[in-house]
Coordinates of C-alpha atoms in Angstrom, one line a residue:
X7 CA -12.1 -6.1 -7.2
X8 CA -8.7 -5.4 -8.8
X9 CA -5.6 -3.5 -7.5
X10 CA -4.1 -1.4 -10.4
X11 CA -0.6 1.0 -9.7
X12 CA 0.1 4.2 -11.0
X13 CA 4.2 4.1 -11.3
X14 CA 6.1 7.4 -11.6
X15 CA 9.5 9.0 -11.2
X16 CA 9.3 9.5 -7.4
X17 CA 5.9 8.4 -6.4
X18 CA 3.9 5.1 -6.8
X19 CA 0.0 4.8 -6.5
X20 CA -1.9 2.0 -5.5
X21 CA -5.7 2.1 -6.7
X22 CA -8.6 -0.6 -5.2
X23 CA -11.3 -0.7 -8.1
X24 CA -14.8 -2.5 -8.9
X25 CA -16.5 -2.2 -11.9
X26 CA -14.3 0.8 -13.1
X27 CA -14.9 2.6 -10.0
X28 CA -12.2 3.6 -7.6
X29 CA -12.8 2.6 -3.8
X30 CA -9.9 3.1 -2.2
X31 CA -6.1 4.3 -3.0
X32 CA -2.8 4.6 -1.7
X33 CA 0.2 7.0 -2.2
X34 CA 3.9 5.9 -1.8
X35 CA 7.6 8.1 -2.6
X36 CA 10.2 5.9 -3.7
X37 CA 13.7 7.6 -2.8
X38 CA 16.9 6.7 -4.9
X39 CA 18.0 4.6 -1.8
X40 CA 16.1 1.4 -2.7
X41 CA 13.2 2.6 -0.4
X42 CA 9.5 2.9 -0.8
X43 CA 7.5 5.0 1.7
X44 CA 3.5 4.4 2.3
X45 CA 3.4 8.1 3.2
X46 CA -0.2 9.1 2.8
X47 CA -3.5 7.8 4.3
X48 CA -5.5 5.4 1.6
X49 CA -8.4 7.5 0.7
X50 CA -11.6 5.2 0.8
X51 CA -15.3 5.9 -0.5
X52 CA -17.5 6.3 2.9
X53 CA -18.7 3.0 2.6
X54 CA -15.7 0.9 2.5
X55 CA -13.6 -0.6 5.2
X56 CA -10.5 1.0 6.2
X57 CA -9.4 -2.5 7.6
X58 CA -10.2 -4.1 4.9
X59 CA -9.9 -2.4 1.8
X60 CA -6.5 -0.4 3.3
X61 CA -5.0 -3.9 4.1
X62 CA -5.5 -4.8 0.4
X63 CA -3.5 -1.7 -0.6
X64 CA -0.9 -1.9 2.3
X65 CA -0.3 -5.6 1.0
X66 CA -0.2 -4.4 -2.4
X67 CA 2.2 -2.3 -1.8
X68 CA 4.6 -4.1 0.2
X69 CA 4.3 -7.0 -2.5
X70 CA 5.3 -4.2 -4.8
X71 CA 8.4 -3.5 -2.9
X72 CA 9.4 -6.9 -3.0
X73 CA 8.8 -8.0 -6.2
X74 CA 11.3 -4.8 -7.1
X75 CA 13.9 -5.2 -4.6
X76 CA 12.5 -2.2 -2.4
X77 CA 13.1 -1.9 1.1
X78 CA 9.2 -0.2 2.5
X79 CA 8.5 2.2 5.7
X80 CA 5.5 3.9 6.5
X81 CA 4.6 6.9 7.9
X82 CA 0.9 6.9 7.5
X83 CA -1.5 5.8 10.4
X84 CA -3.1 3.2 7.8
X85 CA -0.1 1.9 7.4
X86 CA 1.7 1.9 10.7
X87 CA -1.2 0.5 12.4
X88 CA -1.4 -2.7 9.8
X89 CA 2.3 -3.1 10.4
X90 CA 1.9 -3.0 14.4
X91 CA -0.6 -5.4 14.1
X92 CA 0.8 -7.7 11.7
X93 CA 5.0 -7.2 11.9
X94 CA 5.8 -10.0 10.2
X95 CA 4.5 -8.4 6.9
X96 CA 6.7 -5.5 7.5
X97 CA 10.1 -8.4 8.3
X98 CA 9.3 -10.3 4.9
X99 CA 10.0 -7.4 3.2
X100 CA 12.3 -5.9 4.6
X101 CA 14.4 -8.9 4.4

């Protein structure tokens, strides 16, 4: 599996693929204030693994916000629920 991102003015997209299928995806804003928003629930084929595959995107994209100097928020459920779990994922980056 490979993660691939969709960059835009405004928006970034996170894609989960295998063999040159998309299984899962994720859609973030970025605003002008250094901050990138996981605002929609990662869309997954029926078979995957929200836990699993989602966490792969979530990670994705907080690895994106940090590689870019981005603070990250969510408003998602995907998203929030990862970070509730896991908050030191959400500290790291927001460092």
């Amino acid at each position: 599996m490979k993660i691939t991102e969709l960059i835009k003015a405004g928006s970034a997209e996170f894609y989960l693929e295998k063999e040159g299928r998309t299984l899962a995806s994720l859609t973030c804003s970025c605003s002008k204030d250094s901050l990138i928003i996981i605002e929609t629930k990662g869309q997954l084929l029926p078979d995957m693994n929200l836990e699993d595959e989602g966490r792969l995107l979530v990670i994705y994209a907080v690895n994106y916000a940090m590689e870019n100097h981005l603070k990250i928020q969510a408003s998602c459920p995907l998203a929030l629920s990862i970070f509730h779990k896991n908050p030191h994922i959400l500290e790291r980056a927001n460092k």
